[in-house]
Amino acid sequence: MRSLPLPTDTQADVFAMCLSGTTDPDLHARLTAITLTLASAGATYLQNATASALNVIPRVPSVGAVTKAELTGLYEAHLSKTNGAARAVYDRIRNAAPNNRCPLCGVGNVAHCDHHLPKSRYPDLAILPINLVPACHFCNYKKREKYPATAEQQTFHPYFDQHLLADNWVRATLNPGPPPVLVFDTAAPPTWPALDKDRVRRHFDACGLAITFTTNANDELPIIRDRLKLQAGRGGAQAVQEFLNEERDLHSQRPNSWQYATYRALAADVWFVSGGYLTIP
Ligand SMILES: [Zn+2]
């Protein structure tokens, strides 16, 4: 998970671009009539996202005389479509993640803009820039139409939830097997509020992070085995322990990465350090 700065494009600018690209005079008039309603929905979103209360935002079937299909159509015709009137905004948001790394998992490459609150249930937020987040294929697919029915079901929002990244809550556990396997879950600090503990668990589940992290970590185990063999040849079990400690400490700058969780688990496992790594196939 990574946090990102707020998009600089405003709701008003994007709406104006969508209007400029709308050639049907009837739709143009009906959209113009809901200008203030959409602006208000955007302001409410900002307020609630800042307060970790996006769950209280109402899901709406339409806005004024504009249908859900017409509102989501604005996104498809003007934002995500190549050469759409607001395509530059879509590109700016999608390309905002450093090194193209998905902010929802920290592993995949960004491929899309994801509607944090899905446009199928919140069509009034379909073109709101702060509701659009860069995401990889897998996170985008796993989240799909999910929405927060309760405060606890709010997933990590890269623009608003930096506080959820301050401490480590991704946990790896080594199952000695054979063969040894790493499994992942969440274990937020006991001092955290119950709401935040539930939220990171929900995010972990909603984005399928157990799958993403398990796949990456277990794929790395044969490399780790061979590195540890080299270390053992140079300095025995003490060198193995020091190597694992160093890797753990180097990865601590990303405390919720699968790498940090992996090395934390391995460095703390006496069986693994004293030769268990040799059973990795
Ligand atoms: Zn992702």
PDB file of C-alpha atoms and ligand atoms in Angstrom:
ATOM      1  CA  MET A   1       0.000   0.000   0.000  1.00  0.00           C
ATOM      2  CA  ARG A   2       1.219   3.465  -0.847  1.00  0.00           C
ATOM      3  CA  SER A   3      -0.293   6.886  -0.224  1.00  0.00           C
ATOM      4  CA  LEU A   4      -0.569   9.452  -3.019  1.00  0.00           C
ATOM      5  CA  PRO A   5      -1.105  13.229  -3.154  1.00  0.00           C
ATOM      6  CA  LEU A   6      -4.603  14.421  -4.040  1.00  0.00           C
ATOM      7  CA  PRO A   7      -5.231  14.878  -7.781  1.00  0.00           C
ATOM      8  CA  THR A   8      -4.933  18.517  -8.801  1.00  0.00           C
ATOM      9  CA  ASP A   9      -7.819  18.430 -11.301  1.00  0.00           C
ATOM     10  CA  THR A  10     -11.072  19.661  -9.775  1.00  0.00           C
ATOM     11  CA  GLN A  11     -14.568  18.258 -10.103  1.00  0.00           C
ATOM     12  CA  ALA A  12     -15.696  21.521 -11.717  1.00  0.00           C
ATOM     13  CA  ASP A  13     -12.950  21.402 -14.371  1.00  0.00           C
ATOM     14  CA  VAL A  14     -13.664  17.773 -15.275  1.00  0.00           C
ATOM     15  CA  PHE A  15     -17.419  18.373 -15.431  1.00  0.00           C
ATOM     16  CA  ALA A  16     -16.855  21.350 -17.738  1.00  0.00           C
ATOM     17  CA  MET A  17     -14.684  19.176 -20.007  1.00  0.00           C
ATOM     18  CA  CYS A  18     -17.394  16.489 -20.109  1.00  0.00           C
ATOM     19  CA  LEU A  19     -20.011  19.134 -20.972  1.00  0.00           C
ATOM     20  CA  SER A  20     -17.831  20.500 -23.758  1.00  0.00           C
ATOM     21  CA  GLY A  21     -17.659  16.987 -25.213  1.00  0.00           C
ATOM     22  CA  THR A  22     -21.440  16.412 -24.977  1.00  0.00           C
ATOM     23  CA  THR A  23     -23.019  17.112 -28.360  1.00  0.00           C
ATOM     24  CA  ASP A  24     -26.604  15.968 -27.601  1.00  0.00           C
ATOM     25  CA  PRO A  25     -28.396  19.253 -26.682  1.00  0.00           C
ATOM     26  CA  ASP A  26     -31.002  17.508 -24.505  1.00  0.00           C
ATOM     27  CA  LEU A  27     -28.389  15.665 -22.416  1.00  0.00           C
ATOM     28  CA  HIS A  28     -26.289  18.838 -22.258  1.00  0.00           C
ATOM     29  CA  ALA A  29     -29.248  20.752 -20.781  1.00  0.00           C
ATOM     30  CA  ARG A  30     -30.069  18.026 -18.240  1.00  0.00           C
ATOM     31  CA  LEU A  31     -26.409  17.797 -17.174  1.00  0.00           C
ATOM     32  CA  THR A  32     -26.150  21.572 -16.824  1.00  0.00           C
ATOM     33  CA  ALA A  33     -29.175  21.457 -14.520  1.00  0.00           C
ATOM     34  CA  ILE A  34     -27.377  19.136 -12.048  1.00  0.00           C
ATOM     35  CA  THR A  35     -24.106  21.127 -11.919  1.00  0.00           C
ATOM     36  CA  LEU A  36     -24.604  22.196  -8.305  1.00  0.00           C
ATOM     37  CA  THR A  37     -25.781  18.745  -7.181  1.00  0.00           C
ATOM     38  CA  LEU A  38     -22.633  17.118  -8.547  1.00  0.00           C
ATOM     39  CA  ALA A  39     -20.431  19.821  -7.002  1.00  0.00           C
ATOM     40  CA  SER A  40     -22.124  19.220  -3.676  1.00  0.00           C
ATOM     41  CA  ALA A  41     -21.600  15.444  -3.955  1.00  0.00           C
ATOM     42  CA  GLY A  42     -17.889  16.110  -4.566  1.00  0.00           C
ATOM     43  CA  ALA A  43     -17.619  18.395  -1.537  1.00  0.00           C
ATOM     44  CA  THR A  44     -19.390  15.824   0.650  1.00  0.00           C
ATOM     45  CA  TYR A  45     -17.026  13.124  -0.586  1.00  0.00           C
ATOM     46  CA  LEU A  46     -13.972  15.199   0.370  1.00  0.00           C
ATOM     47  CA  GLN A  47     -15.390  15.855   3.833  1.00  0.00           C
ATOM     48  CA  ASN A  48     -16.301  12.210   4.474  1.00  0.00           C
ATOM     49  CA  ALA A  49     -13.118  10.718   3.039  1.00  0.00           C
ATOM     50  CA  THR A  50     -11.112  13.006   5.334  1.00  0.00           C
ATOM     51  CA  ALA A  51     -13.183  11.795   8.307  1.00  0.00           C
ATOM     52  CA  SER A  52     -12.984   8.060   7.368  1.00  0.00           C
ATOM     53  CA  ALA A  53     -16.755   8.105   6.844  1.00  0.00           C
ATOM     54  CA  LEU A  54     -17.308   7.294   3.160  1.00  0.00           C
ATOM     55  CA  ASN A  55     -19.791   4.637   4.253  1.00  0.00           C
ATOM     56  CA  VAL A  56     -22.399   7.311   5.015  1.00  0.00           C
ATOM     57  CA  ILE A  57     -22.418   8.592   1.423  1.00  0.00           C
ATOM     58  CA  PRO A  58     -25.767   7.602  -0.102  1.00  0.00           C
ATOM     59  CA  ARG A  59     -25.920   5.333  -3.135  1.00  0.00           C
ATOM     60  CA  VAL A  60     -28.138   6.957  -5.753  1.00  0.00           C
ATOM     61  CA  PRO A  61     -29.987   5.525  -8.775  1.00  0.00           C
ATOM     62  CA  SER A  62     -29.876   8.799 -10.776  1.00  0.00           C
ATOM     63  CA  VAL A  63     -29.300  12.548 -10.351  1.00  0.00           C
ATOM     64  CA  GLY A  64     -32.080  14.973 -11.313  1.00  0.00           C
ATOM     65  CA  ALA A  65     -33.195  14.022 -14.813  1.00  0.00           C
ATOM     66  CA  VAL A  66     -29.884  12.297 -15.640  1.00  0.00           C
ATOM     67  CA  THR A  67     -29.813   8.496 -15.445  1.00  0.00           C
ATOM     68  CA  LYS A  68     -27.105   6.291 -13.962  1.00  0.00           C
ATOM     69  CA  ALA A  69     -26.200   5.072 -17.465  1.00  0.00           C
ATOM     70  CA  GLU A  70     -25.798   8.647 -18.690  1.00  0.00           C
ATOM     71  CA  LEU A  71     -23.584   9.585 -15.721  1.00  0.00           C
ATOM     72  CA  THR A  72     -21.347   6.533 -15.984  1.00  0.00           C
ATOM     73  CA  GLY A  73     -21.387   7.151 -19.745  1.00  0.00           C
ATOM     74  CA  LEU A  74     -19.695  10.513 -19.108  1.00  0.00           C
ATOM     75  CA  TYR A  75     -16.745   8.667 -17.583  1.00  0.00           C
ATOM     76  CA  GLU A  76     -16.553   6.184 -20.440  1.00  0.00           C
ATOM     77  CA  ALA A  77     -16.999   8.757 -23.228  1.00  0.00           C
ATOM     78  CA  HIS A  78     -14.814  11.576 -21.899  1.00  0.00           C
ATOM     79  CA  LEU A  79     -12.354  10.234 -19.290  1.00  0.00           C
ATOM     80  CA  SER A  80     -11.354   6.643 -20.021  1.00  0.00           C
ATOM     81  CA  LYS A  81     -11.868   6.807 -23.791  1.00  0.00           C
ATOM     82  CA  THR A  82      -8.794   7.628 -25.867  1.00  0.00           C
ATOM     83  CA  ASN A  83      -9.224  11.195 -27.207  1.00  0.00           C
ATOM     84  CA  GLY A  84     -12.076  11.854 -24.730  1.00  0.00           C
ATOM     85  CA  ALA A  85     -12.517  15.507 -23.709  1.00  0.00           C
ATOM     86  CA  ALA A  86     -11.092  14.809 -20.218  1.00  0.00           C
ATOM     87  CA  ARG A  87      -8.699  11.993 -21.132  1.00  0.00           C
ATOM     88  CA  ALA A  88      -5.718  14.079 -19.990  1.00  0.00           C
ATOM     89  CA  VAL A  89      -7.176  14.041 -16.473  1.00  0.00           C
ATOM     90  CA  TYR A  90      -7.532  10.244 -16.582  1.00  0.00           C
ATOM     91  CA  ASP A  91      -3.897   9.959 -17.692  1.00  0.00           C
ATOM     92  CA  ARG A  92      -2.668  12.322 -14.976  1.00  0.00           C
ATOM     93  CA  ILE A  93      -4.435  10.306 -12.261  1.00  0.00           C
ATOM     94  CA  ARG A  94      -3.421   6.910 -13.654  1.00  0.00           C
ATOM     95  CA  ASN A  95       0.215   7.997 -14.022  1.00  0.00           C
ATOM     96  CA  ALA A  96       0.521   9.581 -10.572  1.00  0.00           C
ATOM     97  CA  ALA A  97       1.803   6.437  -8.823  1.00  0.00           C
ATOM     98  CA  PRO A  98       5.630   6.528  -8.514  1.00  0.00           C
ATOM     99  CA  ASN A  99       7.274   3.844 -10.654  1.00  0.00           C
ATOM    100  CA  ASN A 100       3.774   2.827 -11.822  1.00  0.00           C
ATOM    101  CA  ARG A 101       3.359   0.771  -8.647  1.00  0.00           C
ATOM    102  CA  CYS A 102      -0.236   0.027  -7.616  1.00  0.00           C
ATOM    103  CA  PRO A 103      -0.996   1.949  -4.398  1.00  0.00           C
ATOM    104  CA  LEU A 104      -3.565  -0.627  -3.284  1.00  0.00           C
ATOM    105  CA  CYS A 105      -1.168  -3.596  -3.095  1.00  0.00           C
ATOM    106  CA  GLY A 106       2.326  -2.125  -3.630  1.00  0.00           C
ATOM    107  CA  VAL A 107       3.100  -5.033  -5.974  1.00  0.00           C
ATOM    108  CA  GLY A 108       1.258  -4.825  -9.325  1.00  0.00           C
ATOM    109  CA  ASN A 109       1.767  -2.362 -12.169  1.00  0.00           C
ATOM    110  CA  VAL A 110      -0.869   0.348 -12.546  1.00  0.00           C
ATOM    111  CA  ALA A 111      -3.180  -0.421 -15.459  1.00  0.00           C
ATOM    112  CA  HIS A 112      -6.391   1.522 -14.783  1.00  0.00           C
ATOM    113  CA  CYS A 113      -8.110   4.220 -12.820  1.00  0.00           C
ATOM    114  CA  ASP A 114     -10.258   2.498 -10.194  1.00  0.00           C
ATOM    115  CA  HIS A 115     -13.423   4.131  -8.826  1.00  0.00           C
ATOM    116  CA  HIS A 116     -12.831   3.965  -5.082  1.00  0.00           C
ATOM    117  CA  LEU A 117     -16.616   4.092  -4.615  1.00  0.00           C
ATOM    118  CA  PRO A 118     -17.924   2.196  -7.659  1.00  0.00           C
ATOM    119  CA  LYS A 119     -19.679   4.215 -10.326  1.00  0.00           C
ATOM    120  CA  SER A 120     -22.415   1.579 -10.629  1.00  0.00           C
ATOM    121  CA  ARG A 121     -23.644   2.488  -7.139  1.00  0.00           C
ATOM    122  CA  TYR A 122     -22.450   6.096  -6.917  1.00  0.00           C
ATOM    123  CA  PRO A 123     -23.028   7.491 -10.432  1.00  0.00           C
ATOM    124  CA  ASP A 124     -22.854  11.034  -9.023  1.00  0.00           C
ATOM    125  CA  LEU A 125     -19.163  10.320  -8.235  1.00  0.00           C
ATOM    126  CA  ALA A 126     -18.326   8.737 -11.609  1.00  0.00           C
ATOM    127  CA  ILE A 127     -16.187  11.665 -12.822  1.00  0.00           C
ATOM    128  CA  LEU A 128     -14.970  12.972  -9.454  1.00  0.00           C
ATOM    129  CA  PRO A 129     -11.131  13.063  -9.605  1.00  0.00           C
ATOM    130  CA  ILE A 130     -10.618  12.291  -5.887  1.00  0.00           C
ATOM    131  CA  ASN A 131     -12.747   9.146  -6.325  1.00  0.00           C
ATOM    132  CA  LEU A 132     -10.368   7.876  -9.039  1.00  0.00           C
ATOM    133  CA  VAL A 133      -7.291   5.965  -7.931  1.00  0.00           C
ATOM    134  CA  PRO A 134      -4.560   4.295 -10.005  1.00  0.00           C
ATOM    135  CA  ALA A 135      -4.762   0.505  -9.630  1.00  0.00           C
ATOM    136  CA  CYS A 136      -3.356  -2.718 -11.072  1.00  0.00           C
ATOM    137  CA  HIS A 137      -5.506  -5.230 -12.990  1.00  0.00           C
ATOM    138  CA  PHE A 138      -5.755  -7.610 -10.044  1.00  0.00           C
ATOM    139  CA  CYS A 139      -6.773  -5.058  -7.385  1.00  0.00           C
ATOM    140  CA  ASN A 140      -9.231  -3.472  -9.822  1.00  0.00           C
ATOM    141  CA  TYR A 141     -10.745  -6.888 -10.586  1.00  0.00           C
ATOM    142  CA  LYS A 142     -10.918  -7.987  -6.943  1.00  0.00           C
ATOM    143  CA  LYS A 143     -12.545  -4.745  -5.752  1.00  0.00           C
ATOM    144  CA  ARG A 144     -15.089  -4.520  -8.579  1.00  0.00           C
ATOM    145  CA  GLU A 145     -18.475  -3.346  -7.190  1.00  0.00           C
ATOM    146  CA  LYS A 146     -17.518  -3.556  -3.509  1.00  0.00           C
ATOM    147  CA  TYR A 147     -18.652  -0.605  -1.407  1.00  0.00           C
ATOM    148  CA  PRO A 148     -18.556   0.171   2.332  1.00  0.00           C
ATOM    149  CA  ALA A 149     -21.923  -0.622   3.919  1.00  0.00           C
ATOM    150  CA  THR A 150     -20.346   0.129   7.328  1.00  0.00           C
ATOM    151  CA  ALA A 151     -17.396   2.221   8.526  1.00  0.00           C
ATOM    152  CA  GLU A 152     -15.403  -0.996   9.076  1.00  0.00           C
ATOM    153  CA  GLN A 153     -15.778  -1.958   5.422  1.00  0.00           C
ATOM    154  CA  GLN A 154     -13.920   1.102   4.083  1.00  0.00           C
ATOM    155  CA  THR A 155     -10.838  -0.025   2.173  1.00  0.00           C
ATOM    156  CA  PHE A 156      -7.553   1.913   2.146  1.00  0.00           C
ATOM    157  CA  HIS A 157      -7.865   5.166   0.179  1.00  0.00           C
ATOM    158  CA  PRO A 158      -4.446   6.292  -1.114  1.00  0.00           C
ATOM    159  CA  TYR A 159      -5.370  10.011  -0.971  1.00  0.00           C
ATOM    160  CA  PHE A 160      -6.832  10.071   2.531  1.00  0.00           C
ATOM    161  CA  ASP A 161      -5.608   7.146   4.628  1.00  0.00           C
ATOM    162  CA  GLN A 162      -1.909   7.764   5.231  1.00  0.00           C
ATOM    163  CA  HIS A 163      -2.511   7.080   8.920  1.00  0.00           C
ATOM    164  CA  LEU A 164      -3.166   3.407   8.095  1.00  0.00           C
ATOM    165  CA  LEU A 165       0.402   3.042   6.804  1.00  0.00           C
ATOM    166  CA  ALA A 166       2.245   4.412   9.821  1.00  0.00           C
ATOM    167  CA  ASP A 167       2.644   0.994  11.478  1.00  0.00           C
ATOM    168  CA  ASN A 168       3.141  -2.572  10.321  1.00  0.00           C
ATOM    169  CA  TRP A 169      -0.057  -4.624   9.990  1.00  0.00           C
ATOM    170  CA  VAL A 170       0.801  -7.116   7.249  1.00  0.00           C
ATOM    171  CA  ARG A 171       1.932 -10.323   8.927  1.00  0.00           C
ATOM    172  CA  ALA A 172       3.685 -13.321   7.408  1.00  0.00           C
ATOM    173  CA  THR A 173       3.753 -16.683   9.194  1.00  0.00           C
ATOM    174  CA  LEU A 174       6.173 -19.443   8.231  1.00  0.00           C
ATOM    175  CA  ASN A 175       4.594 -22.876   8.013  1.00  0.00           C
ATOM    176  CA  PRO A 176       7.598 -25.258   8.199  1.00  0.00           C
ATOM    177  CA  GLY A 177       5.969 -27.843   5.949  1.00  0.00           C
ATOM    178  CA  PRO A 178       7.659 -29.592   4.312  1.00  0.00           C
ATOM    179  CA  PRO A 179       7.908 -27.689   2.125  1.00  0.00           C
ATOM    180  CA  PRO A 180       8.136 -24.394   4.062  1.00  0.00           C
ATOM    181  CA  VAL A 181       5.412 -21.958   3.023  1.00  0.00           C
ATOM    182  CA  LEU A 182       4.697 -18.345   3.979  1.00  0.00           C
ATOM    183  CA  VAL A 183       1.084 -17.351   4.597  1.00  0.00           C
ATOM    184  CA  PHE A 184      -0.151 -13.793   5.080  1.00  0.00           C
ATOM    185  CA  ASP A 185      -2.822 -12.111   7.145  1.00  0.00           C
ATOM    186  CA  THR A 186      -3.261  -8.870   9.096  1.00  0.00           C
ATOM    187  CA  ALA A 187      -2.177  -8.123  12.655  1.00  0.00           C
ATOM    188  CA  ALA A 188      -2.508  -4.415  13.406  1.00  0.00           C
ATOM    189  CA  PRO A 189      -0.892  -3.031  16.581  1.00  0.00           C
ATOM    190  CA  PRO A 190      -3.037  -3.672  19.677  1.00  0.00           C
ATOM    191  CA  THR A 191      -3.072   0.062  20.390  1.00  0.00           C
ATOM    192  CA  TRP A 192      -4.920   0.823  17.132  1.00  0.00           C
ATOM    193  CA  PRO A 193      -8.620   1.774  17.228  1.00  0.00           C
ATOM    194  CA  ALA A 194     -10.900  -1.191  16.420  1.00  0.00           C
ATOM    195  CA  LEU A 195     -12.172   0.667  13.342  1.00  0.00           C
ATOM    196  CA  ASP A 196      -8.701   0.904  11.778  1.00  0.00           C
ATOM    197  CA  LYS A 197      -7.965  -2.770  12.526  1.00  0.00           C
ATOM    198  CA  ASP A 198     -11.167  -3.758  10.766  1.00  0.00           C
ATOM    199  CA  ARG A 199     -10.461  -1.426   7.865  1.00  0.00           C
ATOM    200  CA  VAL A 200      -7.013  -2.842   7.058  1.00  0.00           C
ATOM    201  CA  ARG A 201      -8.419  -6.389   7.317  1.00  0.00           C
ATOM    202  CA  ARG A 202     -11.188  -5.408   4.900  1.00  0.00           C
ATOM    203  CA  HIS A 203      -8.660  -3.865   2.502  1.00  0.00           C
ATOM    204  CA  PHE A 204      -6.469  -6.976   2.692  1.00  0.00           C
ATOM    205  CA  ASP A 205      -9.462  -9.189   1.846  1.00  0.00           C
ATOM    206  CA  ALA A 206     -11.092  -6.891  -0.738  1.00  0.00           C
ATOM    207  CA  CYS A 207      -7.901  -6.619  -2.825  1.00  0.00           C
ATOM    208  CA  GLY A 208      -6.964 -10.302  -2.466  1.00  0.00           C
ATOM    209  CA  LEU A 209      -3.633  -9.402  -0.855  1.00  0.00           C
ATOM    210  CA  ALA A 210      -3.204 -12.871   0.678  1.00  0.00           C
ATOM    211  CA  ILE A 211      -2.958 -14.231  -2.872  1.00  0.00           C
ATOM    212  CA  THR A 212      -0.669 -11.461  -4.152  1.00  0.00           C
ATOM    213  CA  PHE A 213       1.707 -11.592  -1.178  1.00  0.00           C
ATOM    214  CA  THR A 214       1.781 -15.402  -0.861  1.00  0.00           C
ATOM    215  CA  THR A 215       2.575 -15.810  -4.550  1.00  0.00           C
ATOM    216  CA  ASN A 216       5.403 -13.284  -4.514  1.00  0.00           C
ATOM    217  CA  ALA A 217       6.951 -14.400  -1.218  1.00  0.00           C
ATOM    218  CA  ASN A 218       6.921 -18.129  -1.918  1.00  0.00           C
ATOM    219  CA  ASP A 219       8.319 -17.524  -5.385  1.00  0.00           C
ATOM    220  CA  GLU A 220      11.274 -15.804  -3.697  1.00  0.00           C
ATOM    221  CA  LEU A 221      12.021 -18.609  -1.196  1.00  0.00           C
ATOM    222  CA  PRO A 222      14.432 -20.605  -3.425  1.00  0.00           C
ATOM    223  CA  ILE A 223      16.473 -17.418  -3.972  1.00  0.00           C
ATOM    224  CA  ILE A 224      16.506 -16.784  -0.224  1.00  0.00           C
ATOM    225  CA  ARG A 225      17.601 -20.401   0.377  1.00  0.00           C
ATOM    226  CA  ASP A 226      20.592 -19.975  -1.912  1.00  0.00           C
ATOM    227  CA  ARG A 227      21.547 -16.604  -0.422  1.00  0.00           C
ATOM    228  CA  LEU A 228      21.454 -18.159   3.043  1.00  0.00           C
ATOM    229  CA  LYS A 229      23.612 -21.062   1.901  1.00  0.00           C
ATOM    230  CA  LEU A 230      26.213 -18.532   0.753  1.00  0.00           C
ATOM    231  CA  GLN A 231      25.989 -16.690   4.062  1.00  0.00           C
ATOM    232  CA  ALA A 232      26.326 -19.946   6.037  1.00  0.00           C
ATOM    233  CA  GLY A 233      29.437 -20.833   4.040  1.00  0.00           C
ATOM    234  CA  ARG A 234      30.986 -17.491   4.978  1.00  0.00           C
ATOM    235  CA  GLY A 235      30.001 -17.252   8.623  1.00  0.00           C
ATOM    236  CA  GLY A 236      27.712 -20.036   9.784  1.00  0.00           C
ATOM    237  CA  ALA A 237      24.340 -19.545  11.469  1.00  0.00           C
ATOM    238  CA  GLN A 238      25.387 -16.141  12.807  1.00  0.00           C
ATOM    239  CA  ALA A 239      25.889 -14.819   9.261  1.00  0.00           C
ATOM    240  CA  VAL A 240      22.502 -16.248   8.260  1.00  0.00           C
ATOM    241  CA  GLN A 241      20.837 -14.444  11.159  1.00  0.00           C
ATOM    242  CA  GLU A 242      22.626 -11.176  10.375  1.00  0.00           C
ATOM    243  CA  PHE A 243      21.633 -11.344   6.708  1.00  0.00           C
ATOM    244  CA  LEU A 244      17.954 -11.890   7.555  1.00  0.00           C
ATOM    245  CA  ASN A 245      18.044  -9.080  10.129  1.00  0.00           C
ATOM    246  CA  GLU A 246      19.603  -6.703   7.600  1.00  0.00           C
ATOM    247  CA  GLU A 247      17.033  -7.527   4.915  1.00  0.00           C
ATOM    248  CA  ARG A 248      14.240  -7.036   7.461  1.00  0.00           C
ATOM    249  CA  ASP A 249      15.645  -3.673   8.528  1.00  0.00           C
ATOM    250  CA  LEU A 250      16.204  -2.478   4.948  1.00  0.00           C
ATOM    251  CA  HIS A 251      12.604  -3.313   4.034  1.00  0.00           C
ATOM    252  CA  SER A 252      11.213  -1.640   7.158  1.00  0.00           C
ATOM    253  CA  GLN A 253      10.851   1.609   5.193  1.00  0.00           C
ATOM    254  CA  ARG A 254       7.831  -0.163   3.619  1.00  0.00           C
ATOM    255  CA  PRO A 255       6.365  -1.766   6.733  1.00  0.00           C
ATOM    256  CA  ASN A 256       3.347  -3.248   4.929  1.00  0.00           C
ATOM    257  CA  SER A 257       5.219  -4.825   2.022  1.00  0.00           C
ATOM    258  CA  TRP A 258       5.356  -8.603   1.619  1.00  0.00           C
ATOM    259  CA  GLN A 259       9.159  -8.285   1.742  1.00  0.00           C
ATOM    260  CA  TYR A 260       9.249  -6.723   5.217  1.00  0.00           C
ATOM    261  CA  ALA A 261       6.701  -9.218   6.563  1.00  0.00           C
ATOM    262  CA  THR A 262       8.666 -12.093   5.020  1.00  0.00           C
ATOM    263  CA  TYR A 263      12.039 -11.158   6.479  1.00  0.00           C
ATOM    264  CA  ARG A 264      10.492 -10.324   9.832  1.00  0.00           C
ATOM    265  CA  ALA A 265       8.995 -13.816  10.020  1.00  0.00           C
ATOM    266  CA  LEU A 266      12.132 -15.586   8.770  1.00  0.00           C
ATOM    267  CA  ALA A 267      14.564 -13.656  10.991  1.00  0.00           C
ATOM    268  CA  ALA A 268      12.474 -14.514  14.059  1.00  0.00           C
ATOM    269  CA  ASP A 269      12.238 -18.237  13.314  1.00  0.00           C
ATOM    270  CA  VAL A 270      14.963 -20.181  15.151  1.00  0.00           C
ATOM    271  CA  TRP A 271      14.282 -23.409  13.203  1.00  0.00           C
ATOM    272  CA  PHE A 272      14.552 -21.586   9.879  1.00  0.00           C
ATOM    273  CA  VAL A 273      17.735 -19.714  10.806  1.00  0.00           C
ATOM    274  CA  SER A 274      19.447 -22.832  12.125  1.00  0.00           C
ATOM    275  CA  GLY A 275      19.037 -24.713   8.852  1.00  0.00           C
ATOM    276  CA  GLY A 276      15.302 -24.968   8.109  1.00  0.00           C
ATOM    277  CA  TYR A 277      15.936 -22.940   4.955  1.00  0.00           C
ATOM    278  CA  LEU A 278      17.731 -25.978   3.496  1.00  0.00           C
ATOM    279  CA  THR A 279      14.359 -27.780   3.218  1.00  0.00           C
ATOM    280  CA  ILE A 280      13.067 -25.187   0.704  1.00  0.00           C
ATOM    281  CA  PRO A 281      12.726 -27.141  -2.562  1.00  0.00           C
TER     282      PRO A 281
HETATM  283 ZN    ZN B   1      -2.741  -3.719  -6.945  1.00  0.00          ZN
END
